[in-house]
Short mmCIF file of C-alpha atoms in Angstrom, two decimals:
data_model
loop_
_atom_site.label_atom_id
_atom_site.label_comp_id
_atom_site.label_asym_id
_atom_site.label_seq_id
_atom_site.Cartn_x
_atom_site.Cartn_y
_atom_site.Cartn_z
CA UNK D 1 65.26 96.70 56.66
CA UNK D 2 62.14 95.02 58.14
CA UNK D 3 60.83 97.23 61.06
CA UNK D 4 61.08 94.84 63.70
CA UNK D 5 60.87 97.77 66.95
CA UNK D 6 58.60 98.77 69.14
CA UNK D 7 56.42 100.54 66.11
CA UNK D 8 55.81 97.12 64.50
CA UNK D 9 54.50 95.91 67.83
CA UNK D 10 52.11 98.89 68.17
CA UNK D 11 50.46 98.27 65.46
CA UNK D 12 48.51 95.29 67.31
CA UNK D 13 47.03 97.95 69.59
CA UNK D 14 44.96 99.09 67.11
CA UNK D 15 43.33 95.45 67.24
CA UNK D 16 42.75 96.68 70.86
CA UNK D 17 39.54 98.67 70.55
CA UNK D 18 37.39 95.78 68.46
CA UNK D 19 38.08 93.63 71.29
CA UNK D 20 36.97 95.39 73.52
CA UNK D 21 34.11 96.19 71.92
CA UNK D 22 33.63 92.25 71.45
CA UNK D 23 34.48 92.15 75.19
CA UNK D 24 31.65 94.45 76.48
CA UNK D 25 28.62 93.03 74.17
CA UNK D 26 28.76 95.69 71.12
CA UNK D 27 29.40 93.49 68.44
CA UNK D 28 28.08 95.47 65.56
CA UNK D 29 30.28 98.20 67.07
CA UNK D 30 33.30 95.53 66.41
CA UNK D 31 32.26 94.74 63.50
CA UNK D 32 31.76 98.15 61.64
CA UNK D 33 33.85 100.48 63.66
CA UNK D 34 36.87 102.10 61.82
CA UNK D 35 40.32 101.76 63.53
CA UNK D 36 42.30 104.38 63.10
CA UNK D 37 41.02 105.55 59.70
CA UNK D 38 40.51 101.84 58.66
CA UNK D 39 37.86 99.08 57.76
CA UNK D 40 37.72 96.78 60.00
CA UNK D 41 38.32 94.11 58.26
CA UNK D 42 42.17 93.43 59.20
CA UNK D 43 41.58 93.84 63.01
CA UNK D 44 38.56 91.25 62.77
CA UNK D 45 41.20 88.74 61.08
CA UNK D 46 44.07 89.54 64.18
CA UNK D 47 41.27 89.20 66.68
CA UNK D 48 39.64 85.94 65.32
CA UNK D 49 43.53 84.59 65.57
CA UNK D 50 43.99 86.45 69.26
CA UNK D 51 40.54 84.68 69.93
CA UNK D 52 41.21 81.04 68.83
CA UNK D 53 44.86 80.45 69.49
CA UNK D 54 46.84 83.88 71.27
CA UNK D 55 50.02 83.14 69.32
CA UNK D 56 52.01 86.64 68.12
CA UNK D 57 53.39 84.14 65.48
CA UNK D 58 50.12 83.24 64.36
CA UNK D 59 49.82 86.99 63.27
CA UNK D 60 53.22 87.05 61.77
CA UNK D 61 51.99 83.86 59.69
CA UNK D 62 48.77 85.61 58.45
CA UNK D 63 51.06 88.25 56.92
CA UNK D 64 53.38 85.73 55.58
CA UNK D 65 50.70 84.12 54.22
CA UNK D 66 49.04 87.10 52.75
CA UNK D 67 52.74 88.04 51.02
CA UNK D 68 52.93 84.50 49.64
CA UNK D 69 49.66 84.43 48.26
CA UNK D 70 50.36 88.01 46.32
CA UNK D 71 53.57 86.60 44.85
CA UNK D 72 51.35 83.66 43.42
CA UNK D 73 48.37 85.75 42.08
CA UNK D 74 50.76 87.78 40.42
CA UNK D 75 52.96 84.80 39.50
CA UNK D 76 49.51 83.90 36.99
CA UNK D 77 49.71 87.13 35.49
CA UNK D 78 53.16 86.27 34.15
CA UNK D 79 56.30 85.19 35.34
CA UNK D 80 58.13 88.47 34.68
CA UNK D 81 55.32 89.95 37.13
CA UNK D 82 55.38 87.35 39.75
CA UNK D 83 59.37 87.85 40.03
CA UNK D 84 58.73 91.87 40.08
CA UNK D 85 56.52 91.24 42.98
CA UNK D 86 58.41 88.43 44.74
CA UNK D 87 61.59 90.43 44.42
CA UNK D 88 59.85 94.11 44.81
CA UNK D 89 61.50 95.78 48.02
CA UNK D 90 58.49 96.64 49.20
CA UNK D 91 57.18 93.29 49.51
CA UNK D 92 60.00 91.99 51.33
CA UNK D 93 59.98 94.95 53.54
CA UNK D 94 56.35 94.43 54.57
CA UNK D 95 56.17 90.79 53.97
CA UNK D 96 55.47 90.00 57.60
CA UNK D 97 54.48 93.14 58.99
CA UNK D 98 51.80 93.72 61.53
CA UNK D 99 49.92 95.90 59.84
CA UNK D 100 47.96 95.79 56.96
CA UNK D 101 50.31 96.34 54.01
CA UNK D 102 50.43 92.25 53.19
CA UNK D 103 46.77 91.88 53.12
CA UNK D 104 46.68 95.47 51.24
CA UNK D 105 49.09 94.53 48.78
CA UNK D 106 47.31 90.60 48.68
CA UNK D 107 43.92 92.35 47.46
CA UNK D 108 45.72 94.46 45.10
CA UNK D 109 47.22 91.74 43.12
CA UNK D 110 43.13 90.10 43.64
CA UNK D 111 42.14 93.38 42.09
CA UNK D 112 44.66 93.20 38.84
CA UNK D 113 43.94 89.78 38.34
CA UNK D 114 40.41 90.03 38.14
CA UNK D 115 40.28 92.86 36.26
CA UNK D 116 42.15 90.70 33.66
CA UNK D 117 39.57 88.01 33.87
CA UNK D 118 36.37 90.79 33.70
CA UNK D 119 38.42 92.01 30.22
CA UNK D 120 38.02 88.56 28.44
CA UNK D 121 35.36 86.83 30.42
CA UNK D 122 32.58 90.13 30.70
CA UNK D 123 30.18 87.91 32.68
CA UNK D 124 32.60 87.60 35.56
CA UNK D 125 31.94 88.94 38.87
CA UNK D 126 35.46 88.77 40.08
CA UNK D 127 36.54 92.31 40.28
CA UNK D 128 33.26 93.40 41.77
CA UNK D 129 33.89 90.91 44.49
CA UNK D 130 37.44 91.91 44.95
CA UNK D 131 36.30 95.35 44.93
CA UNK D 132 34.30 95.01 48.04
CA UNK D 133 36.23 93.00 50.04
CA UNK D 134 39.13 95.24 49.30
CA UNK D 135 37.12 98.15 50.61
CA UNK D 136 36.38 96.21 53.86
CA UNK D 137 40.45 96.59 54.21
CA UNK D 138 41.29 99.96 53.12
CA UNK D 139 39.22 102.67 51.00
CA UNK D 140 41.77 102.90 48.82
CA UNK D 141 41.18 99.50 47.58
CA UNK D 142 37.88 100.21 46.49
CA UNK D 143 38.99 103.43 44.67
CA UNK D 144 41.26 101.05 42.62
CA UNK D 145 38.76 98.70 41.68
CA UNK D 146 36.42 101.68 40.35
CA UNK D 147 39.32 102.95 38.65
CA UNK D 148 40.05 98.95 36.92
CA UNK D 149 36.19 98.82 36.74
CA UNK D 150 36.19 101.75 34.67
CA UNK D 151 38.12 100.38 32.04
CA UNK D 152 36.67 97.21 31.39
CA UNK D 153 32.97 98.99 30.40
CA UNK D 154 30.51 100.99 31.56
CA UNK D 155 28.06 98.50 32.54
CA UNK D 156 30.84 96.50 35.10
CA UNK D 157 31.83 99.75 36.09
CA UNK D 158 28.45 100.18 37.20
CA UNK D 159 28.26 96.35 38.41
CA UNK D 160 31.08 97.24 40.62
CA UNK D 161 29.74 100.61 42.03
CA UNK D 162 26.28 98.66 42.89
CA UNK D 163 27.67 95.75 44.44
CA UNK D 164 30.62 98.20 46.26
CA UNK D 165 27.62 100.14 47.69
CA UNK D 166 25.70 97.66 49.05
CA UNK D 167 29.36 95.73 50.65
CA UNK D 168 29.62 98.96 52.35
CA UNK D 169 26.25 99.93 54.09
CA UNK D 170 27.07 98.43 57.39
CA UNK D 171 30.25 100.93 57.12
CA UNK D 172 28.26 103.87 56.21
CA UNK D 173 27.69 105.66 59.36
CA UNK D 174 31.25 105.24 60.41
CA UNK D 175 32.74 106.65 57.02
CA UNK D 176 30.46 109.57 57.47
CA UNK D 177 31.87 110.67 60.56
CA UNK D 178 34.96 109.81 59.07
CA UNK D 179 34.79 112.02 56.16
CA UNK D 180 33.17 114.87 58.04
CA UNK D 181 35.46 114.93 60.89
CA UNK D 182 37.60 118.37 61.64
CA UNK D 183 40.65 116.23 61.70
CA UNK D 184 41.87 112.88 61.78
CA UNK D 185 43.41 113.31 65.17
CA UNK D 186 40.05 111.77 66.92
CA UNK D 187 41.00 108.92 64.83
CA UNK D 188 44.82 107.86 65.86
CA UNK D 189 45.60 106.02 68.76
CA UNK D 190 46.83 108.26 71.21
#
């Protein structure tokens, strides 16, 4: 059952606090802030769409869109995988959610494909790339593409690490006081 309630819509007030940030002058804050306990990448995506053309559809159509594109990448992995994913309950359940899960699960399909491409082409710069950006959604991307990193070799392991590092200076103060917090209450939308 797709959660179309009150919860689904909630999720857009998490968008809430990088716009106002935007609103009052502190970019960088916008920029690099975590919502919740996430990257900020997702909420700059719903306010660039809230900023160009305030449609709710329009954010129902980045999901979709994000969903779509994950039953594709996975479609060029094989068929049998890109008919796992396109029929996966999970995917249909989130396909158009509000939250991140269709962007989440679009850069984890990114992340399997290019670790397929880094094990045959070892010049490729794919997963490190993925890696990043993934991390920029949700830290747990970027602990998957260490993990895929890992076993392709040492040296894109270490590729990967480099390049994750330097995607995520801008973040660093924030993850800090993330990670050193006494709870995670400070960080919920209350």
């Amino acid at each position: 059952m797709l959660r179309w309630t009150e919860d689904a819509w909630a999720y857009l007030a998490y968008d809430a606090e990088m716009w106002q940030a935007f609103s009052q002058g502190h970019y960088w804050a916008g920029l690099t802030d975590f919502t919740g306990l996430h990257p900020p990448l997702w909420h700059l995506a719903h306010n660039l769409i809230e900023w160009l053309a305030p449609i709710p559809m329009l954010l129902i159509g980045l999901s979709l869109i994000c969903s779509i594109a994950t039953v594709e990448i996975a479609r060029r992995l094989g068929w049998v995988v890109g008919l796992l994913v396109a029929t996966s309950p999970l995917q249909l359940a989130y396909a158009a959610e509000l939250n991140n899960y269709p962007a989440f699960a679009l850069c984890a399909a990114w992340l399997w494909w290019a670790h397929q491409r880094a094990e045959t082409t070892p010049s490729s710069r794919a997963l490190m790339i993925a890696t990043a950006v993934g991390a920029w959604l949700h830290l747990l991307l970027a602990g998957i593409g260490l993990i895929l990193a890992a076993t392709v070799s040492r040296r894109m392991l270490l590729r990967t690490v480099g390049c994750l590092v330097l995607a995520m200076l801008p973040l660093a103060p924030n993850i800090l006081e993330v990670l050193t917090s006494g709870g995670t209450s400070r960080y919920m939308i209350k």
